[in-house]
Short mmCIF file of C-alpha atoms in Angstrom, two decimals:
data_model
loop_
_atom_site.label_atom_id
_atom_site.label_comp_id
_atom_site.label_asym_id
_atom_site.label_seq_id
_atom_site.Cartn_x
_atom_site.Cartn_y
_atom_site.Cartn_z
CA MET A 1 -12.05 -31.17 -0.55
CA GLY A 2 -12.42 -32.21 -3.93
CA ARG A 3 -10.13 -34.70 -5.67
CA LYS A 4 -6.30 -34.44 -5.15
CA SER A 5 -5.24 -35.35 -8.80
CA ARG A 6 -3.31 -33.73 -11.61
CA ILE A 7 0.06 -35.58 -10.58
CA GLY A 8 2.48 -33.46 -12.80
CA LYS A 9 0.70 -30.79 -14.11
CA GLY A 10 2.17 -27.82 -11.33
CA TRP A 11 0.31 -25.79 -9.43
CA LYS A 12 -0.28 -23.21 -12.05
CA ASN A 13 -3.35 -25.89 -13.65
CA ILE A 14 -4.97 -26.29 -10.25
CA MET A 15 -8.01 -25.64 -10.52
CA ILE A 16 -9.99 -24.26 -7.77
CA LEU A 17 -13.66 -24.01 -6.44
CA ILE A 18 -14.51 -21.02 -4.05
CA ARG A 19 -17.96 -21.63 -3.20
CA GLY A 20 -20.76 -18.86 -1.67
CA GLY A 21 -18.83 -16.18 -1.31
CA ARG A 22 -19.55 -12.49 -1.42
CA VAL A 23 -18.30 -11.59 -4.59
CA VAL A 24 -17.42 -7.82 -4.18
CA ASP A 25 -15.50 -6.46 -7.72
CA PRO A 26 -14.60 -2.86 -7.49
CA ALA A 27 -14.44 -2.65 -11.39
CA THR A 28 -17.72 -3.56 -11.83
CA GLY A 29 -19.96 -2.74 -9.02
CA ARG A 30 -20.57 -6.24 -8.69
CA ASP A 31 -21.46 -7.27 -5.11
CA GLU A 32 -23.52 -10.47 -5.10
CA ARG A 33 -22.94 -14.51 -4.11
CA ALA A 34 -21.83 -15.93 -6.62
CA ASP A 35 -19.05 -19.19 -7.04
CA LEU A 36 -15.40 -18.64 -8.66
CA VAL A 37 -13.88 -20.94 -10.63
CA LEU A 38 -10.26 -20.81 -10.70
CA GLU A 39 -7.85 -22.70 -13.47
CA GLY A 40 -4.35 -22.03 -14.76
CA GLY A 41 -3.85 -18.77 -12.80
CA VAL A 42 -7.09 -16.81 -14.08
CA ILE A 43 -10.24 -16.78 -13.04
CA ARG A 44 -11.91 -19.38 -15.39
CA GLU A 45 -15.57 -17.91 -14.64
CA ILE A 46 -17.98 -16.40 -12.16
CA CYS A 47 -21.17 -18.17 -11.69
CA ALA A 48 -24.69 -18.88 -9.45
CA PRO A 49 -23.92 -20.82 -6.51
CA GLY A 50 -24.16 -24.41 -6.64
CA GLN A 51 -23.45 -24.59 -10.70
CA ALA A 52 -20.16 -25.75 -10.87
CA ALA A 53 -20.00 -29.20 -9.56
CA GLU A 54 -17.13 -30.31 -6.45
CA THR A 55 -16.08 -33.09 -8.22
CA ASP A 56 -14.42 -31.36 -10.69
CA PHE A 57 -11.67 -29.57 -8.82
CA ASP A 58 -8.04 -29.95 -6.93
CA GLN A 59 -9.78 -27.69 -4.01
CA VAL A 60 -13.11 -26.23 -2.66
CA ILE A 61 -12.90 -23.52 -0.53
CA ASP A 62 -16.22 -22.71 1.39
CA ALA A 63 -16.81 -19.18 1.35
CA LYS A 64 -20.27 -18.54 2.34
CA ASN A 65 -19.56 -16.24 5.10
CA LEU A 66 -16.27 -14.73 3.67
CA VAL A 67 -16.36 -11.97 1.00
CA ALA A 68 -14.06 -12.51 -2.29
CA ALA A 69 -12.75 -9.53 -3.40
CA PRO A 70 -9.43 -8.90 -5.70
CA GLY A 71 -5.68 -9.30 -4.21
CA LEU A 72 -4.92 -5.92 -2.33
CA VAL A 73 -2.31 -3.58 -4.22
CA ASP A 74 -0.05 -1.73 -1.94
CA VAL A 75 1.81 0.97 -3.74
CA HIS A 76 4.25 1.65 -1.25
CA VAL A 77 6.30 -0.83 0.98
CA HIS A 78 9.57 -0.72 2.39
CA PHE A 79 10.66 -4.76 2.06
CA ARG A 80 14.65 -3.05 3.62
CA ASP A 81 16.29 -5.37 0.57
CA PRO A 82 18.76 -5.15 -0.26
CA GLY A 83 21.13 -3.38 2.77
CA LEU A 84 18.92 -3.39 5.68
CA THR A 85 17.33 -6.62 6.21
CA TYR A 86 17.82 -6.87 9.80
CA LYS A 87 14.63 -4.88 9.52
CA GLU A 88 12.92 -6.69 6.93
CA ASP A 89 13.73 -8.30 3.62
CA ILE A 90 11.87 -9.17 0.34
CA HIS A 91 10.46 -12.38 1.60
CA SER A 92 9.79 -11.88 4.88
CA GLY A 93 7.63 -8.72 3.85
CA ALA A 94 5.94 -10.90 0.93
CA ARG A 95 4.99 -13.08 3.70
CA ALA A 96 3.17 -10.52 5.68
CA ALA A 97 1.62 -8.83 2.33
CA ALA A 98 0.22 -12.17 1.76
CA ARG A 99 -1.34 -12.48 5.50
CA GLY A 100 -2.30 -9.20 4.94
CA GLY A 101 -4.31 -10.33 1.66
CA PHE A 102 -1.80 -8.31 -0.64
CA THR A 103 -1.41 -10.09 -4.00
CA THR A 104 1.20 -7.17 -5.41
CA VAL A 105 3.19 -4.77 -3.44
CA VAL A 106 5.52 -1.79 -5.00
CA CYS A 107 8.72 -1.48 -3.16
CA MET A 108 10.17 1.64 -2.60
CA ALA A 109 13.62 2.12 -3.92
CA ASN A 110 15.90 3.68 -0.60
CA THR A 111 17.80 0.37 0.00
CA LYS A 112 21.16 -0.04 0.64
CA PRO A 113 22.56 0.78 -2.44
CA ILE A 114 19.69 2.57 -3.55
CA VAL A 115 17.56 1.35 -6.39
CA ASP A 116 18.79 3.88 -8.66
CA ASN A 117 20.57 1.36 -10.90
CA GLU A 118 20.08 -1.87 -13.02
CA GLU A 119 21.55 -4.21 -11.03
CA THR A 120 19.82 -3.31 -7.78
CA LEU A 121 16.94 -3.20 -9.77
CA ARG A 122 17.03 -6.87 -11.11
CA TYR A 123 18.08 -7.94 -7.54
CA VAL A 124 14.83 -6.85 -6.32
CA LEU A 125 12.83 -7.83 -9.06
CA ALA A 126 14.88 -11.81 -9.23
CA GLU A 127 14.02 -12.31 -5.29
CA GLY A 128 10.26 -11.00 -5.73
CA LYS A 129 9.70 -13.50 -8.13
CA LYS A 130 10.43 -16.27 -5.53
CA THR A 131 8.10 -15.16 -2.67
CA GLY A 132 4.54 -16.59 -4.40
CA ILE A 133 3.06 -12.97 -4.53
CA HIS A 134 4.22 -10.08 -7.06
CA VAL A 135 6.81 -7.88 -6.03
CA LEU A 136 7.78 -4.86 -7.74
CA SER A 137 9.96 -1.99 -7.16
CA CYS A 138 10.04 1.70 -8.20
CA ALA A 139 13.87 2.90 -9.01
CA ALA A 140 14.94 6.22 -8.02
CA VAL A 141 13.95 10.01 -9.72
CA SER A 142 17.84 11.05 -8.82
CA ARG A 143 21.02 9.63 -8.97
CA GLY A 144 22.09 8.55 -5.19
CA PHE A 145 19.11 10.34 -3.76
CA GLU A 146 21.08 13.56 -4.20
CA GLY A 147 18.08 16.00 -6.08
CA ARG A 148 20.87 16.80 -8.90
CA GLU A 149 20.99 14.41 -11.68
CA LEU A 150 18.00 12.13 -12.94
CA THR A 151 18.42 8.62 -13.35
CA ASP A 152 18.31 6.53 -16.76
CA MET A 153 14.30 6.23 -16.42
CA GLU A 154 14.05 4.85 -20.16
CA GLY A 155 16.47 1.94 -19.16
CA LEU A 156 15.53 1.26 -15.94
CA LEU A 157 11.94 1.16 -17.15
CA ALA A 158 13.43 -1.06 -19.75
CA ALA A 159 14.71 -3.21 -16.70
CA GLY A 160 11.44 -3.51 -14.92
CA ALA A 161 11.04 -0.92 -12.84
CA ALA A 162 6.95 0.46 -11.61
CA GLY A 163 7.71 3.68 -11.71
CA PHE A 164 9.91 6.26 -9.97
CA THR A 165 10.44 7.93 -6.50
CA ASP A 166 13.10 9.52 -3.80
CA ASP A 167 10.70 8.93 -1.03
CA GLY A 168 11.36 9.12 2.25
CA ILE A 169 14.25 12.73 0.61
CA PRO A 170 11.95 15.15 -0.32
CA LEU A 171 12.86 16.67 -3.85
CA MET A 172 13.54 20.33 -2.81
CA ASP A 173 14.71 22.16 -6.24
CA GLY A 174 11.57 22.89 -8.57
CA VAL A 175 13.01 23.08 -11.60
CA PHE A 176 14.80 19.30 -11.06
CA VAL A 177 11.30 18.17 -10.32
CA LYS A 178 10.03 19.76 -13.37
CA LYS A 179 12.46 18.15 -15.61
CA ALA A 180 11.55 14.89 -13.79
CA MET A 181 8.08 14.99 -14.72
CA GLU A 182 8.83 16.35 -18.42
CA GLU A 183 11.02 12.85 -18.61
CA ALA A 184 8.14 11.03 -16.86
CA ALA A 185 5.26 12.28 -18.90
CA ARG A 186 7.57 11.54 -22.55
CA LEU A 187 7.81 7.96 -20.83
CA ASP A 188 4.28 7.78 -19.57
CA THR A 189 5.67 6.09 -15.99
CA VAL A 190 4.92 7.57 -12.79
CA LEU A 191 6.47 9.98 -10.48
CA SER A 192 5.71 9.54 -6.58
CA PHE A 193 6.54 12.15 -3.94
CA HIS A 194 7.46 12.26 -0.66
CA GLU A 195 6.30 15.97 0.25
CA GLU A 196 8.12 17.44 3.35
CA ASP A 197 9.93 21.00 3.07
CA LYS A 198 12.75 20.05 5.49
CA SER A 199 13.14 23.91 6.21
CA PHE A 200 10.12 23.99 8.23
CA ILE A 201 10.90 20.97 10.47
CA VAL A 202 12.62 20.56 13.67
CA ASN A 203 11.91 17.54 14.91
CA ASN A 204 10.47 15.07 12.35
CA GLY A 205 7.79 12.28 13.03
CA ILE A 206 5.78 14.57 15.51
CA ASN A 207 3.37 17.63 14.09
CA HIS A 208 3.88 20.70 15.41
CA GLY A 209 1.09 21.30 17.29
CA ALA A 210 -0.36 20.61 21.07
CA VAL A 211 0.99 17.63 21.48
CA SER A 212 4.83 18.45 20.62
CA ASP A 213 4.25 21.52 22.70
CA ARG A 214 3.39 19.11 25.76
CA LEU A 215 6.45 17.54 24.81
CA GLY A 216 8.89 20.47 24.73
CA ILE A 217 9.63 19.78 21.21
CA TYR A 218 8.67 21.75 17.78
CA GLY A 219 7.99 19.05 15.79
CA SER A 220 7.10 18.93 11.41
CA PRO A 221 4.39 21.44 10.78
CA ALA A 222 1.40 20.76 8.16
CA LEU A 223 3.36 23.45 6.22
CA ALA A 224 6.19 21.37 5.49
CA GLU A 225 3.55 19.12 3.64
CA ASP A 226 0.99 21.97 2.21
CA ALA A 227 4.19 23.60 0.38
CA LEU A 228 5.19 20.93 -1.45
CA VAL A 229 2.22 19.65 -2.20
CA ALA A 230 0.88 23.01 -4.13
CA ARG A 231 4.01 23.38 -5.56
CA ASP A 232 4.03 19.52 -7.45
CA CYS A 233 0.41 19.74 -8.15
CA MET A 234 1.10 22.95 -10.38
CA ILE A 235 4.22 21.56 -11.38
CA ALA A 236 2.13 18.55 -12.64
CA LEU A 237 -0.50 20.59 -14.38
CA GLU A 238 2.06 22.68 -16.33
CA THR A 239 3.94 19.29 -17.49
CA GLY A 240 1.05 16.63 -17.42
CA ALA A 241 2.92 14.36 -15.51
CA LYS A 242 1.09 11.04 -13.89
CA VAL A 243 2.13 12.60 -10.01
CA ASP A 244 0.98 10.47 -6.96
CA ILE A 245 0.85 12.36 -3.59
CA GLN A 246 2.33 9.98 -1.01
CA HIS A 247 1.22 9.04 2.40
CA ILE A 248 -0.87 12.39 2.08
CA SER A 249 -1.54 13.55 6.14
CA SER A 250 -2.11 17.30 5.95
CA GLY A 251 -6.16 18.54 5.59
CA HIS A 252 -4.97 21.79 3.55
CA ALA A 253 -2.89 19.04 0.99
CA VAL A 254 -6.44 17.13 0.52
CA ARG A 255 -7.88 20.31 -0.65
CA MET A 256 -5.04 21.44 -3.17
CA VAL A 257 -5.30 17.63 -4.55
CA ARG A 258 -8.99 18.46 -4.97
CA LEU A 259 -8.19 21.66 -6.23
CA ALA A 260 -5.36 20.19 -8.91
CA LYS A 261 -7.60 17.03 -10.00
CA ASN A 262 -10.25 19.96 -10.81
CA LEU A 263 -7.98 21.97 -12.99
CA GLY A 264 -6.91 19.01 -14.89
CA ALA A 265 -3.52 17.70 -13.69
CA ASN A 266 -3.21 13.87 -13.23
CA VAL A 267 -2.45 13.89 -9.54
CA TRP A 268 -3.68 10.99 -7.64
CA ALA A 269 -2.73 10.51 -3.75
CA GLU A 270 -2.47 7.83 -1.24
CA VAL A 271 -3.06 7.65 2.85
CA THR A 272 -2.22 5.32 5.06
CA PRO A 273 -4.09 3.46 7.69
CA HIS A 274 -2.76 4.83 10.55
CA HIS A 275 -3.13 8.55 9.04
CA PHE A 276 -6.99 8.00 8.88
CA ALA A 277 -7.37 6.07 12.29
CA LEU A 278 -4.50 7.70 14.55
CA THR A 279 -3.94 11.52 15.16
CA GLU A 280 -1.14 13.24 17.22
CA GLU A 281 -2.80 11.72 20.49
CA ALA A 282 -1.28 8.81 19.52
CA VAL A 283 1.92 10.16 20.36
CA LEU A 284 1.52 10.05 24.29
CA LYS A 285 0.00 6.60 24.32
CA TYR A 286 2.61 4.57 21.97
CA GLY A 287 5.78 6.60 21.44
CA THR A 288 7.96 6.08 19.05
CA LEU A 289 5.68 3.64 17.64
CA ALA A 290 3.44 6.53 16.75
CA LYS A 291 6.31 8.30 15.06
CA MET A 292 6.40 8.72 11.29
CA ASN A 293 6.72 11.02 8.40
CA PRO A 294 4.78 12.48 7.78
CA PRO A 295 3.67 12.54 11.18
CA LEU A 296 -0.02 12.08 12.87
CA ARG A 297 -1.64 15.02 12.35
CA THR A 298 -5.22 16.56 14.36
CA GLU A 299 -8.39 15.06 14.42
CA THR A 300 -9.64 18.20 11.86
CA ASP A 301 -6.87 16.83 9.72
CA ARG A 302 -8.06 13.36 10.13
CA ALA A 303 -11.38 14.04 9.17
CA MET A 304 -10.41 15.85 6.05
CA LEU A 305 -8.92 12.84 5.32
CA ILE A 306 -11.71 10.68 5.43
CA GLU A 307 -13.49 13.33 2.91
CA GLY A 308 -10.78 12.75 1.00
CA LEU A 309 -11.20 9.23 0.55
CA LYS A 310 -15.27 9.83 0.56
CA ASP A 311 -15.17 12.07 -2.51
CA GLY A 312 -12.45 10.18 -4.90
CA THR A 313 -9.77 12.90 -3.89
CA ILE A 314 -7.39 10.64 -2.14
CA ASP A 315 -7.47 7.17 -4.61
CA MET A 316 -5.38 4.89 -2.80
CA ILE A 317 -5.11 2.96 0.73
CA ALA A 318 -1.45 2.80 0.99
CA THR A 319 0.64 1.56 4.09
CA ASP A 320 4.16 2.55 3.63
CA HIS A 321 5.25 -0.29 5.38
CA ALA A 322 8.29 0.86 7.54
CA PRO A 323 9.90 -2.08 9.58
CA HIS A 324 12.53 -1.41 12.16
CA SER A 325 14.04 -3.36 15.03
CA ALA A 326 13.26 -3.17 18.49
CA GLU A 327 16.42 -1.63 19.43
CA GLU A 328 15.50 1.38 17.19
CA LYS A 329 12.32 2.07 18.13
CA ALA A 330 13.36 1.92 22.09
CA ARG A 331 15.54 5.44 21.61
CA PRO A 332 14.26 7.96 23.01
CA LEU A 333 11.22 10.25 20.56
CA THR A 334 13.64 12.42 18.59
CA GLU A 335 16.42 9.87 17.91
CA ALA A 336 14.03 7.38 16.98
CA PRO A 337 14.08 6.36 13.66
CA SER A 338 10.19 7.27 11.96
CA GLY A 339 7.31 4.58 10.56
CA ILE A 340 5.68 1.70 11.39
CA ILE A 341 4.47 -1.62 9.71
CA GLY A 342 0.93 -1.79 7.95
CA LEU A 343 0.35 -4.43 6.06
CA GLU A 344 -1.20 -7.12 7.89
CA THR A 345 -3.58 -4.82 9.94
CA ALA A 346 -4.56 -2.52 6.56
CA LEU A 347 -7.79 -4.49 5.57
CA ALA A 348 -9.13 -4.66 9.20
CA LEU A 349 -8.46 -0.66 9.88
CA GLY A 350 -9.92 0.07 6.96
CA ILE A 351 -13.13 -1.91 7.83
CA THR A 352 -12.80 -0.93 11.23
CA CYS A 353 -12.61 2.85 10.79
CA LEU A 354 -14.23 3.23 7.30
CA VAL A 355 -16.44 0.55 6.33
CA LYS A 356 -18.40 0.25 9.95
CA PRO A 357 -18.96 3.60 10.88
CA GLY A 358 -20.42 3.89 7.53
CA HIS A 359 -17.63 6.17 5.56
CA LEU A 360 -16.94 3.79 3.15
CA SER A 361 -18.92 0.74 1.39
CA LEU A 362 -16.79 -2.60 1.48
CA CYS A 363 -16.64 -2.27 -2.78
CA GLU A 364 -15.44 1.77 -2.38
CA LEU A 365 -12.81 0.34 -0.05
CA MET A 366 -11.58 -2.29 -2.09
CA LYS A 367 -11.62 0.29 -5.07
CA LYS A 368 -9.14 2.19 -3.01
CA MET A 369 -7.03 -0.96 -1.66
CA SER A 370 -6.75 -2.83 -4.89
CA PHE A 371 -8.51 -2.07 -8.24
CA ASN A 372 -7.34 2.34 -7.89
CA PRO A 373 -3.88 0.76 -7.24
CA ALA A 374 -3.21 -0.97 -10.15
CA ARG A 375 -5.07 1.43 -12.39
CA LEU A 376 -1.96 3.73 -11.12
CA TYR A 377 0.58 1.40 -12.34
CA LYS A 378 -1.44 -0.32 -15.24
CA LEU A 379 -1.25 -3.64 -13.42
CA ASP A 380 -3.53 -6.33 -14.70
CA CYS A 381 -5.07 -6.69 -11.55
CA GLY A 382 -7.60 -4.93 -9.04
CA ARG A 383 -10.65 -6.76 -10.88
CA LEU A 384 -12.84 -10.00 -10.49
CA GLU A 385 -14.05 -11.12 -13.71
CA ALA A 386 -13.42 -14.19 -16.03
CA GLY A 387 -9.88 -14.28 -17.78
CA ALA A 388 -8.39 -11.98 -14.96
CA PRO A 389 -5.50 -13.07 -12.71
CA ALA A 390 -6.61 -15.49 -9.80
CA ASP A 391 -5.23 -12.94 -7.34
CA LEU A 392 -7.56 -12.80 -4.33
CA VAL A 393 -8.14 -11.81 -0.92
CA LEU A 394 -11.08 -13.95 1.11
CA PHE A 395 -11.77 -12.60 4.33
CA ASP A 396 -14.60 -12.47 6.91
CA GLU A 397 -15.67 -8.32 7.38
CA ASN A 398 -17.30 -9.50 10.65
CA GLU A 399 -14.45 -11.56 12.78
CA GLU A 400 -13.15 -9.24 15.54
CA TRP A 401 -9.69 -10.46 16.53
CA THR A 402 -6.54 -8.80 18.36
CA VAL A 403 -3.48 -7.90 16.88
CA THR A 404 -0.45 -10.04 18.67
CA ASP A 405 2.09 -11.04 16.12
CA PHE A 406 2.93 -10.82 12.24
CA ALA A 407 4.91 -12.47 9.57
CA SER A 408 6.99 -9.32 9.40
CA ARG A 409 10.73 -9.63 10.72
CA ALA A 410 9.67 -6.61 12.75
CA ALA A 411 6.58 -5.55 14.99
CA ASN A 412 6.69 -1.77 15.32
CA SER A 413 2.84 -1.38 15.25
CA PRO A 414 1.11 1.12 17.88
CA PHE A 415 -1.88 -1.35 16.86
CA VAL A 416 -0.71 -4.09 18.68
CA GLY A 417 -3.35 -4.67 21.41
CA GLU A 418 -6.11 -3.59 19.33
CA ARG A 419 -8.86 -5.48 18.88
CA LEU A 420 -10.31 -5.03 14.73
CA THR A 421 -12.75 -6.09 12.67
CA GLY A 422 -12.06 -8.03 9.48
CA ARG A 423 -9.76 -10.90 8.92
CA VAL A 424 -7.95 -12.19 6.22
CA LYS A 425 -8.58 -16.16 5.47
CA TYR A 426 -7.03 -16.87 2.33
CA THR A 427 -4.90 -15.06 -0.04
CA ILE A 428 -4.64 -16.38 -3.45
CA CYS A 429 -1.92 -15.68 -5.85
CA GLU A 430 -1.62 -16.44 -9.41
CA GLY A 431 -4.35 -19.28 -8.39
CA LYS A 432 -2.73 -20.84 -5.94
CA VAL A 433 -2.93 -20.44 -2.39
CA VAL A 434 -0.61 -18.29 -0.76
CA TYR A 435 -1.87 -17.70 2.66
CA GLN A 436 -4.66 -19.52 4.99
CA ASP A 437 -5.74 -18.37 8.56
CA ARG A 438 -5.58 -21.47 10.29
#
């Protein structure tokens, strides 16, 4: 540690030296040993190791065995606040995010009440400002999630909405979707879509296939996802809207997004760590802890998801962090709610399942987990350079650890007890250490 002065100047004026870390910047491709100097909530400079005098700083972090990267950005989380805070609230969700290396998260609108009005949106954003990380929120596309009437997108944007989604409730009316995309294009904002045509689904959360047949249920076929992805890719191409295909799980859907991008559509895609790490077989091992919408699919689908990450078809890794109580997940498979928590295991799953096997470089993983998500929402983060916000994650890419506990209020994860590689050691947001591994 360096000196502990600067009394009365406030934490935003604290100077931190991150010494000798492997600096990985997905914005520029930089990957080299360097020192980072943080001051006043921004990166003041990046310099050669040993160039800065340690006595000039309030805190010195020895990062010689660590990777220093931009703070992770998750464009898809559920903090259940307001209305369902027995599962999670904004503060517990933010603690889980910080522990996972995330400095920015975008909450979904399916709270109670729904974020389809300025009052609820302002509540979420105000609580988010108290957490130490950047908590943003989408607003609903349709009033009441009913898929019939557009929300006041312009007013909600002015009130601070990051974008718009009815996540959890697919929009079934194509004419309405086109109207929403036209308005989003006019306002230059983002629409994020949950793509599951419920008319093809009997039991959601479980893939229709060998495992569902073995369990004696029909499940949810990939067709349900593919049909809406195809529709919305073509409407996006027609309207010019910026569209995020959420939590993509089907290999055919990946191919359709690839085609839409080649045709010139402004379509983005996100994949969750559980979809690139697990298959439908996990349902037999973990039961309801492997139940999610869209469901885990086949090994062929998983391989196509990874190929989509490798070739850039899939732009982002997003957790779809979905907390539920133990009592809810203890219900029978067809009755339990879908979804798992993911913020605290996402980086390690990326390293374990993508970097270690050679599918992605570490810099490419950071692009999927920080730079590209920031680009989607035009956020000033996801990069490491002088003048950039001092939002960083420091992690040991080689440390092995066993998943045992969570900062989240919930623990509904199939990865409990699993051995993963890559552990967050520090999370720094606006120049302040908001998480440190002890």
